Amino acid sequence: MNAEIFEDVQETAIDQPQRSGSQLKRFVLGLPSRPGTMFLTALLFILAVCFVDSFTSTRLVPTYIKHILVSCLIYSLLTLALNFVSGYIGQTSLGHAAFFGIGAYITTLLTKYTPVNFWISIPIAMAIAALVSIPLAMVSQRVKGSFLVVITYGFGEVLRYVVINTPSLGASAGIPGVPAPLFFGTKFGRIGPSGKEAYILLAFGIVALTAFFMHRIAKSRTNYAFSAIREDEIAAVAMGINTKYYKMAAFMLSAVLSSVAGSLQATYAAFVSPEMLSSTQSILILTMVIVGGARSIKGAILGAFVMTILPELFQMVKDVLGLPFDPWMILYGLILITMMRLRPQGIWGKGAGQ
Amino acid sequence: MELLQQVINGLAQGGIYSLIAIGWTTVFGIVGVMNWTHGEVYMLGAYVGYFLCMAGMPLLPALIIAMAVGAVLAMLIDHLGYRPLRKKRKMLTAGFITALGLSTFLRYSATAAFTPDPRAYPGILDYKMLSLFSMGGSTLAISSIHMTILAATIVIMVILQLFISKTVTGKAMLAAAQDMQTLELMGAESEKLIKVTFAISGALGAAAGVFVGIIYSVNPMMGALAGLKGWSVAILGGIGSITGSLVGGLILGIAESLTAGFISTGYKDAIGFTIMIAVLLIKPTGLMGFRFEEKV
């Protein structure tokens, strides 16, 4: 029964007719639709946010906004990463915070306790994340749907408990004082007026590269294999597609990219804690992908931005009104329910271009 | 001796896990949705029981009212949350996210309404350590509260088992767990059946909530971990099997209390997930599950 319902979900998502909305949208919002133009616009925007206040005596862009921007970009990288698994091969994973945490912890341990610097720690963390993702990818060969959700969830949680119970990893307190990366001998925090510019540019660069890579994959033959697996795995096997290979590739890519996001986050916040591995984090990333729109690059980035900025706004509302509870979480639940009722494919889901 | 004592502690705790798991497993087996809201129904049931007991009501009627409220609540959740998706036949991903949204909504609404502070039930059951067995100066003991609750759990399960094996609705539920569409072709009303399933699930969840509230305390976040334990147990015992859930719950309770006693209390909550992952990999149908491999 499950399998059939699942197919229906996918079919409706795909058969969604391409409405003339894209032209209208471009007209109304002035959003460029070509990837190149999009990249340039985003780059100009980021540069403006970063450096406009270096030329004036007063701060035009508060540091707080720059801080949010870094968070948004790091989450964008995570949603793009999860998109490989949840979007392209259609396997819901609730354990991706584990890879995020692996990246963060490896970078922290290497830069803090060994002479290895930040730039070299990234590929090492990527390799370790890829290794750890192998068992999860193998599991996905055997188990599907809700059961894979359960397994990935359990995987993440078990890893979190291991970290919490290992004193050398800082246990539940985490590890503070992660050294900042150096750029030709200058600390990242010393570049730009508020010290966050270098992180913004680095994160933006990685997100842009990842988005470009995904864009190429979406146009390649690999994507046909991914779609075949997503739509009907048995048929894909029958057609001679090496589903094992493609699933493994999707999981590994996803893990590797998540670990890069983790490395960035660790060095940016100069602090790692087991909270980074928590299931709340995994669920957040998954909802970002779903709200933004699975299998859509723009959707994934949009989802990350929306779901990072909204809680901050509501935090302000909470502080202004002095509410004893967090209104965002209640609204978050409502958003998910209404989304699934009205637009289950996400804001920018399939059909609006990739 | 200490080992046996840990096993007994585990049994008492495991009974509650079983109750949660049965509620979860019936919904998952029949409707096919990972019902994250189950933990929230459990939490709200615990609050209903708390307020009734604070108002001076004796335990048994309070328990029954809490179960009724849990049943209504679960039916409402289904009616407002899942039914529209079922009609559009978009259950798997959308149903899962909806469940997530509903559970977040309920959990944080409860935090807003009841404040996050834990509250303790008034002392409605006397706390006594009953010694079961003594040898060489050490005694095996179980608290009277745990004993009562374990007994109540078993009574509830026997009633449920009778309902399922003796009534037409119960048999239809069993059939639905296997193949809902065929059952529909044979003239059963699936919507009605799903309503009954949610009602039963909610009632069991609320009962478990009241029991846990009596032993520990109630707080708006209690549903989260309990819900997860429910999954682990249901998967360990086999989705859709009531006896399986009972056995699975007892095994998880014992495993947890042994882990806490002999390895580290820090790993107590991780053991459930480890067992669950191992079961899914080795024997996806669980200890007593039906064979429905195509779902896995």
XYZ file of C-alpha atoms in Angstrom:
650
model
C 0.000 0.000 0.000
C 2.743 2.349 0.965
C 4.610 1.844 -2.227
C 1.643 2.795 -4.332
C 0.892 5.898 -2.370
C 4.498 6.847 -2.682
C 4.391 6.583 -6.427
C 1.343 8.787 -6.543
C 3.180 11.465 -4.661
C 5.997 11.392 -7.092
C 3.831 11.328 -10.155
C 1.770 14.295 -9.188
C 4.944 16.154 -8.426
C 6.257 15.457 -11.881
C 3.139 15.832 -13.923
C 2.597 19.280 -12.493
C 2.105 21.272 -15.683
C 4.620 23.997 -16.238
C 2.420 27.003 -15.787
C 3.190 30.257 -17.477
C 4.107 31.416 -13.991
C 7.788 31.577 -14.783
C 7.374 34.509 -17.148
C 4.980 36.221 -14.822
C 7.356 35.685 -11.928
C 10.234 37.174 -13.845
C 8.096 40.123 -14.730
C 6.803 40.696 -11.231
C 9.826 39.922 -9.126
C 12.493 40.694 -11.684
C 14.132 37.409 -10.823
C 16.646 36.251 -13.392
C 15.997 32.694 -14.430
C 19.310 31.784 -16.052
C 21.829 30.275 -13.674
C 24.655 32.557 -14.807
C 22.660 35.737 -14.327
C 21.345 34.400 -11.080
C 24.864 33.759 -9.823
C 26.035 37.244 -10.759
C 23.032 38.876 -9.115
C 23.596 36.885 -5.953
C 27.309 37.693 -5.994
C 26.624 41.422 -6.394
C 24.091 41.264 -3.590
C 26.523 39.465 -1.289
C 29.349 41.874 -2.106
C 27.043 44.810 -1.466
C 25.968 43.385 1.888
C 29.565 42.689 2.824
C 31.393 45.761 1.856
C 28.962 48.618 1.470
C 29.586 49.678 5.037
C 33.361 49.827 4.650
C 32.951 53.015 2.653
C 30.826 54.881 5.134
C 31.509 55.918 8.668
C 28.244 54.442 9.972
C 27.358 50.795 9.618
C 24.756 50.400 6.923
C 24.397 46.679 7.318
C 24.344 45.505 10.933
C 26.662 42.673 11.899
C 23.593 40.745 12.978
C 22.314 40.596 9.404
C 25.689 39.369 8.218
C 25.592 36.713 10.868
C 22.176 35.557 9.643
C 23.519 35.533 6.098
C 26.339 33.150 7.068
C 23.826 30.849 8.767
C 21.584 30.966 5.711
C 24.471 30.054 3.422
C 25.619 27.181 5.629
C 22.077 25.830 5.759
C 21.823 26.255 1.988
C 24.809 23.986 1.618
C 23.113 21.441 3.875
C 19.841 21.566 1.973
C 21.662 21.205 -1.331
C 23.442 18.210 0.136
C 20.291 16.572 1.436
C 18.645 17.261 -1.895
C 20.802 14.532 -3.450
C 19.280 11.944 -1.167
C 15.790 13.297 -0.500
C 15.253 14.988 -3.820
C 17.089 13.116 -6.522
C 16.870 9.520 -5.372
C 13.793 10.099 -3.251
C 15.012 8.492 -0.037
C 14.027 10.489 2.999
C 16.927 10.749 5.406
C 16.642 12.096 8.931
C 20.267 11.524 9.841
C 22.047 14.224 7.943
C 22.952 16.243 10.996
C 25.320 13.364 11.721
C 27.475 14.260 8.718
C 27.205 17.935 9.562
C 28.489 17.064 13.034
C 31.238 14.820 11.687
C 32.575 17.666 9.560
C 32.401 20.051 12.481
C 34.061 17.722 14.964
C 36.840 16.593 12.627
C 37.724 20.170 11.722
C 37.645 21.170 15.369
C 39.834 18.313 16.536
C 42.344 18.739 13.724
C 42.712 22.509 13.870
C 42.665 22.704 17.643
C 44.907 19.812 18.624
C 47.108 19.191 15.576
C 49.102 21.477 13.296
C 46.691 20.708 10.452
C 45.022 23.913 9.261
C 41.413 24.550 8.353
C 41.846 24.135 4.610
C 43.412 20.710 4.918
C 40.935 19.619 7.581
C 38.060 20.037 5.110
C 39.126 17.266 2.701
C 40.002 15.000 5.639
C 36.543 15.574 7.141
C 34.991 14.962 3.726
C 36.788 11.651 3.410
C 35.708 10.537 6.861
C 32.104 11.573 6.218
C 32.168 9.610 2.975
C 33.430 6.540 4.822
C 30.753 6.863 7.497
C 28.063 7.266 4.850
C 28.886 3.885 3.300
C 26.998 1.818 5.878
C 24.013 4.155 5.584
C 24.076 3.840 1.807
C 24.260 0.059 2.152
C 21.244 0.162 4.446
C 19.325 2.126 1.851
C 19.784 -0.795 -0.537
C 17.768 -2.989 1.784
C 15.300 -0.687 3.443
C 13.042 1.978 1.955
C 10.444 4.571 2.831
C 9.455 5.013 6.443
C 11.865 2.342 7.589
C 14.816 4.186 6.115
C 13.594 7.316 7.890
C 13.658 5.389 11.133
C 17.120 3.955 10.514
C 18.711 7.244 9.506
C 17.092 8.875 12.500
C 18.455 6.203 14.800
C 21.878 6.460 13.190
C 22.058 10.189 13.917
C 20.831 9.794 17.459
C 23.232 6.971 18.279
C 26.117 9.089 17.012
C 24.926 11.958 19.196
C 24.834 9.730 22.264
C 28.356 8.527 21.467
C 29.591 12.134 21.350
C 27.737 13.068 24.542
C 29.319 10.142 26.340
C 32.868 10.648 25.106
C 34.773 13.034 27.389
C 37.564 13.578 24.840
C 34.972 15.014 22.437
C 33.884 17.505 25.043
C 30.848 15.392 26.051
C 27.617 17.404 26.226
C 29.441 20.704 26.752
C 31.073 20.670 23.314
C 34.478 22.057 22.392
C 35.021 25.833 22.434
C 37.842 27.813 20.841
C 38.063 26.417 17.325
C 40.818 28.428 15.605
C 39.767 30.726 12.777
C 40.982 29.828 9.291
C 43.871 31.835 7.847
C 43.823 33.523 4.487
C 47.435 34.172 3.420
C 48.407 34.609 7.034
C 45.464 36.849 7.951
C 42.820 35.528 10.290
C 39.336 35.383 8.781
C 37.958 37.508 11.572
C 40.269 40.397 10.647
C 39.075 40.676 7.054
C 36.369 43.253 6.346
C 34.632 45.755 8.612
C 32.793 43.296 10.858
C 34.958 40.206 10.580
C 32.197 38.136 8.986
C 32.813 39.075 5.377
C 35.410 36.411 4.675
C 33.065 33.728 6.008
C 30.208 35.041 3.884
C 32.324 35.005 0.744
C 33.747 31.570 1.453
C 30.318 30.114 2.196
C 28.858 31.789 -0.851
C 31.636 30.425 -3.015
C 31.052 26.874 -1.791
C 27.279 27.165 -2.168
C 27.678 28.541 -5.685
C 30.071 25.745 -6.647
C 27.733 23.123 -5.223
C 24.753 24.660 -6.986
C 26.674 24.670 -10.264
C 27.680 21.052 -9.743
C 24.070 20.086 -9.051
C 22.919 22.022 -12.064
C 25.320 20.001 -14.223
C 24.181 16.756 -12.639
C 20.541 17.657 -13.214
C 21.339 18.019 -16.897
C 23.398 14.838 -17.149
C 22.638 11.171 -17.699
C 23.188 10.553 -14.019
C 19.968 12.408 -13.375
C 18.074 9.915 -15.550
C 19.397 7.132 -13.360
C 18.461 9.072 -10.233
C 14.918 9.690 -11.506
C 14.523 6.076 -12.513
C 15.486 4.973 -9.010
C 13.186 7.526 -7.459
C 10.178 6.642 -9.565
C 10.394 2.887 -9.535
C 13.385 1.126 -8.222
C 12.418 -2.327 -9.444
C 11.895 -1.015 -12.964
C 15.243 0.764 -12.754
C 16.977 -2.489 -11.872
C 15.150 -4.230 -14.685
C 16.357 -1.584 -17.102
C 19.915 -2.384 -16.163
C 20.642 0.628 -13.996
C 23.174 -0.085 -11.318
C 20.983 1.215 -8.501
C 23.530 0.281 -5.863
C 26.160 2.439 -7.466
C 23.897 5.456 -7.909
C 22.446 5.243 -4.430
C 25.906 4.969 -2.982
C 27.019 7.963 -5.045
C 24.054 10.062 -3.920
C 24.561 9.223 -0.249
C 28.291 9.874 -0.396
C 27.965 13.191 -2.214
C 25.363 14.219 0.258
C 27.487 13.239 3.251
C 30.586 14.925 1.876
C 28.790 18.217 1.224
C 27.137 18.136 4.654
C 30.529 17.670 6.251
C 31.851 20.759 4.437
C 28.938 22.701 5.916
C 29.911 21.305 9.316
C 33.534 22.386 8.947
C 32.407 25.889 8.022
C 29.979 26.098 10.901
C 32.577 24.898 13.416
C 35.168 27.442 12.412
C 32.625 30.231 12.031
C 31.025 29.707 15.435
C 34.412 28.713 16.945
C 32.441 26.139 18.894
C 31.024 22.672 18.381
C 28.460 20.874 20.503
C 26.443 17.673 20.246
C 23.448 19.874 19.444
C 24.808 20.017 15.899
C 24.177 16.299 15.569
C 20.708 16.370 17.061
C 17.650 15.034 15.309
C 16.067 18.485 15.575
C 18.798 19.678 13.257
C 18.172 16.825 10.798
C 14.451 17.487 10.827
C 15.077 21.178 10.265
C 17.231 20.477 7.206
C 14.649 18.088 5.790
C 11.841 20.587 6.273
C 13.954 23.248 4.587
C 14.282 20.998 1.553
C 10.581 20.192 1.541
C 9.399 23.756 2.110
C 11.730 25.074 -0.575
C 11.017 22.292 -3.011
C 12.795 19.001 -3.481
C 14.978 18.557 -6.560
C 15.139 22.271 -7.125
C 18.392 24.121 -6.508
C 16.677 27.447 -6.086
C 14.093 25.777 -3.896
C 16.685 24.278 -1.592
C 18.432 27.623 -1.145
C 15.159 29.459 -0.726
C 14.004 26.928 1.870
C 17.199 27.390 3.832
C 16.870 31.176 3.790
C 13.185 31.213 4.705
C 13.515 28.724 7.539
C 16.592 30.499 8.951
C 15.235 34.035 8.749
C 11.694 33.393 9.996
C 12.744 32.020 13.420
C 14.977 35.064 13.902
C 12.069 37.369 13.109
C 9.885 35.524 15.562
C 12.581 35.689 18.184
C 12.338 39.467 17.845
C 8.563 39.322 18.118
C 8.957 37.203 21.213
C 11.416 39.651 22.767
C 9.302 42.686 21.911
C 6.089 41.220 23.270
C 7.838 39.478 26.149
C 6.079 36.183 25.441
C 6.968 33.338 27.817
C 6.993 30.808 24.974
C 8.392 30.580 21.480
C 5.705 31.515 18.946
C 7.898 30.358 16.065
C 7.688 26.659 16.865
C 3.878 26.783 16.942
C 3.849 28.604 13.643
C 6.468 26.234 12.234
C 4.112 23.325 12.859
C 1.251 25.197 11.233
C 3.409 26.103 8.221
C 4.312 22.464 7.650
C 0.680 21.332 7.898
C -0.659 24.018 5.553
C 2.209 23.496 3.096
C 1.471 19.807 2.818
C -2.214 20.574 2.281
C -1.795 23.271 -0.317
C 1.585 22.747 -1.965
C 3.194 19.433 -1.088
C 5.911 19.882 -3.699
C 7.307 22.954 -1.925
C 7.420 26.646 -2.754
C 9.706 26.255 -5.738
C 9.143 22.587 -6.330
C 9.544 20.663 -9.525
C 8.084 22.389 -12.524
C 9.478 25.815 -11.796
C 12.816 25.069 -13.405
C 16.000 23.792 -11.892
C 21.035 -10.572 42.264
C 21.636 -7.085 40.958
C 21.081 -8.395 37.464
C 17.672 -9.746 38.442
C 16.762 -6.505 40.150
C 17.647 -4.609 36.983
C 15.515 -6.995 34.960
C 12.565 -6.366 37.247
C 13.012 -2.596 37.014
C 13.182 -2.987 33.274
C 9.979 -5.016 33.124
C 8.070 -2.317 34.949
C 9.330 0.358 32.597
C 8.890 -1.870 29.561
C 5.165 -2.287 30.143
C 4.695 1.408 29.503
C 6.786 1.274 26.348
C 4.562 -1.539 25.143
C 1.443 0.558 25.671
C 2.932 3.428 23.667
C 4.150 1.083 20.967
C 0.784 -0.585 20.421
C -0.876 2.747 19.784
C 1.853 3.621 17.332
C 1.977 0.274 15.613
C -1.768 0.009 14.956
C -1.749 3.350 13.152
C 1.433 2.578 11.253
C 0.310 -0.901 10.304
C -3.133 0.141 9.092
C -2.847 3.715 7.847
C 0.825 3.535 6.909
C 1.783 6.884 8.428
C 4.630 7.381 10.839
C 2.512 9.016 13.463
C 4.783 11.488 15.202
C 1.786 12.956 16.974
C 1.430 9.810 19.035
C 3.914 11.132 21.576
C 1.885 14.322 21.805
C -1.385 12.488 22.409
C 0.447 10.647 25.165
C 1.620 13.944 26.659
C -1.840 15.531 26.478
C -3.380 12.409 28.004
C -0.953 12.728 30.872
C -2.030 16.355 31.381
C -5.734 15.465 31.331
C -5.071 12.816 33.977
C -3.046 15.294 35.975
C -5.744 17.959 36.014
C -8.467 15.446 36.877
C -6.430 13.957 39.701
C -5.585 17.414 40.991
C -9.310 18.157 40.997
C -9.678 15.243 43.376
C -10.923 12.527 41.071
C -9.869 8.972 41.915
C -7.429 7.313 39.558
C -9.645 4.890 37.665
C -12.266 7.352 36.369
C -9.502 9.869 35.652
C -7.685 7.244 33.609
C -10.831 6.387 31.668
C -11.630 10.033 30.937
C -8.032 10.661 29.870
C -8.253 7.670 27.524
C -11.493 9.008 26.058
C -9.957 12.430 25.541
C -6.905 10.785 23.941
C -9.166 8.855 21.581
C -11.070 11.974 20.538
C -7.838 13.887 20.113
C -6.284 11.226 17.904
C -9.456 11.120 15.788
C -9.336 14.904 15.454
C -5.695 14.774 14.404
C -6.576 12.241 11.760
C -9.611 14.186 10.608
C -7.835 17.512 10.284
C -4.354 16.378 9.423
C -4.186 13.090 7.583
C -7.619 12.594 6.015
C -7.300 15.385 3.439
C -3.962 13.952 2.357
C -5.396 10.463 2.166
C -8.116 11.772 -0.098
C -5.505 13.321 -2.361
C -3.522 10.083 -2.043
C -0.365 11.861 -0.981
C 0.376 10.047 2.179
C 3.987 9.006 2.386
C 6.160 12.112 2.284
C 3.357 14.595 2.845
C 1.846 12.512 5.641
C 5.167 12.274 7.378
C 5.813 16.011 7.211
C 2.253 16.747 8.335
C 2.755 14.467 11.311
C 5.948 16.336 12.104
C 4.160 19.667 11.828
C 1.214 18.539 13.960
C 3.502 17.193 16.622
C 5.580 20.404 16.758
C 2.402 22.438 16.862
C 0.867 20.419 19.691
C 4.080 20.228 21.683
C 4.768 23.943 21.638
C 1.130 24.905 22.075
C 1.188 22.751 25.183
C 4.345 24.525 26.321
C 2.584 27.834 25.835
C -0.546 26.675 27.639
C 0.887 24.638 30.505
C 4.353 26.264 30.938
C 7.442 24.085 30.467
C 7.799 23.216 34.164
C 7.312 19.580 35.061
C 4.368 18.828 37.334
C 3.965 15.886 39.660
C 0.721 13.985 40.148
C -0.740 14.095 43.624
C 0.043 10.926 45.567
C -2.837 8.779 44.471
C -1.141 5.424 44.747
C 0.781 4.507 47.887
C 4.408 3.976 47.261
C 5.647 0.798 48.898
C 8.530 -1.439 48.045
C 7.219 -4.964 47.795
C 9.962 -7.483 48.334
C 9.532 -10.433 46.054
C 12.337 -12.661 47.049
C 15.294 -12.484 49.378
C 18.444 -14.471 49.506
C 21.730 -14.011 51.303
C 20.864 -10.615 52.726
C 19.886 -8.973 49.445
C 16.289 -8.562 48.422
C 14.571 -8.295 45.079
C 11.998 -5.572 45.237
C 9.474 -3.858 43.025
C 7.544 -0.737 43.893
C 3.813 -1.109 44.295
C 3.231 1.637 41.745
C 5.212 -0.174 39.080
C 3.396 -3.378 39.963
C -0.043 -1.754 39.624
C 0.903 -0.168 36.357
C 2.326 -3.333 34.886
C -0.880 -5.125 35.860
C -3.037 -2.368 34.357
C -0.992 -2.473 31.148
C -1.549 -6.190 30.826
C -5.290 -5.831 31.484
C -5.565 -3.145 28.795
C -3.674 -5.334 26.352
C -5.811 -8.365 27.009
C -8.949 -6.314 26.400
C -7.453 -5.006 23.170
C -6.404 -8.453 22.032
C -9.932 -9.726 22.701
C -11.398 -6.792 20.796
C -9.218 -7.509 17.818
C -9.644 -11.243 17.722
C -13.351 -11.439 18.626
C -15.123 -8.514 16.979
C -15.718 -7.898 13.312
C -14.136 -4.458 13.482
C -11.062 -5.932 15.092
C -10.761 -8.583 12.428
C -11.229 -5.971 9.751
C -8.378 -4.031 11.327
C -6.155 -7.060 11.121
C -7.079 -7.480 7.479
C -6.502 -3.791 6.823
C -2.996 -4.065 8.157
C -2.352 -6.558 5.405
C -4.079 -4.977 2.480
C -6.406 -2.021 2.822
C -7.367 -1.821 -0.832
C -8.552 -5.374 -1.134
C -10.531 -4.924 2.049
C -12.184 -1.878 0.558
C -13.135 -3.883 -2.535
C -14.688 -6.430 -0.230
C -17.034 -3.806 1.138
C -15.388 -2.562 4.307
C -15.447 1.141 4.972
C -11.841 2.071 5.255
C -12.467 5.556 6.643
C -14.499 4.169 9.533
C -11.830 1.595 10.210
C -9.120 4.215 10.254
C -11.199 6.280 12.714
C -11.460 3.314 15.058
C -7.730 2.716 14.709
C -6.890 6.274 15.640
C -9.329 6.166 18.564
C -7.709 3.019 19.950
C -4.263 4.414 19.391
C -5.130 7.662 21.150
C -6.717 5.890 24.116
C -3.656 3.683 24.601
C -1.318 6.634 24.252
C -3.236 8.621 26.850
C -3.250 5.673 29.259
C 0.513 5.355 28.927
C 0.804 9.077 29.555
C -1.181 8.864 32.780
C 0.929 5.940 33.988
C 4.199 7.708 33.277
C 2.817 10.836 34.895
C 2.098 8.890 38.075
C 5.588 7.402 38.218
C 7.591 10.446 37.156
C 6.010 13.778 36.261
C 4.352 15.464 33.306
C 5.899 18.112 31.071
C 5.112 19.303 27.542
C 8.260 17.722 26.079
C 7.675 14.238 27.441
C 6.118 13.080 24.182
C 9.268 13.368 22.109
C 11.402 10.648 23.600
C 8.427 8.431 24.401
C 7.295 8.572 20.809
C 10.718 7.399 19.665
C 10.750 4.577 22.174
C 7.360 3.652 20.757
C 8.868 3.241 17.296
C 11.777 1.233 18.491
C 9.513 -1.139 20.373
C 6.999 -1.448 17.571
C 9.747 -2.264 15.091
C 11.427 -4.663 17.478
C 8.170 -6.514 18.098
C 7.004 -6.360 14.504
C 4.690 -3.737 13.034
C 1.047 -4.535 13.594
C 1.522 -7.203 16.217
C 0.137 -6.575 19.691
C 1.908 -9.451 21.391
C 5.015 -8.387 19.548
C 4.723 -4.903 20.972
C 4.237 -6.269 24.477
C 7.299 -8.474 24.197
C 9.271 -5.740 22.427
C 8.454 -3.246 25.146
C 9.543 -5.584 27.900
C 12.768 -6.388 26.036
C 13.534 -2.709 25.506
C 12.780 -1.921 29.141
C 15.116 -4.669 30.305
C 17.806 -3.708 27.802
C 17.656 -0.108 28.957
C 17.821 -0.895 32.600
C 20.715 -3.321 32.034
C 22.566 -0.708 29.980
C 21.998 1.890 32.664
C 23.071 -0.525 35.377
C 26.100 -2.129 33.795
C 27.423 0.107 30.995
C 26.529 3.742 31.486
C 23.344 5.680 32.094
C 24.406 7.932 29.226
C 23.824 5.155 26.731
C 20.421 4.184 28.164
C 18.445 6.019 25.499
C 20.776 5.028 22.669
C 20.273 1.305 23.199
C 16.723 1.466 21.832
C 17.920 2.916 18.543
C 20.759 0.448 18.294
C 18.383 -2.470 18.791
C 15.968 -0.972 16.300
C 18.609 -0.526 13.605
C 19.899 -4.042 14.155
C 16.386 -5.495 13.947
C 15.589 -3.620 10.745
C 18.781 -4.864 9.171
C 18.628 -8.459 10.315
C 14.935 -9.206 10.439
C 12.859 -6.322 9.115
C 9.596 -7.979 10.083
C 10.499 -7.825 13.758
C 10.084 -10.567 16.292
C 6.419 -11.274 15.619
C 5.543 -9.208 12.604
C 3.547 -10.195 9.592
C 5.391 -10.823 6.420
C 4.956 -7.735 4.350
C 8.335 -7.233 2.896
C 7.193 -5.034 0.073
C 6.599 -2.314 2.629
C 10.163 -2.428 3.817
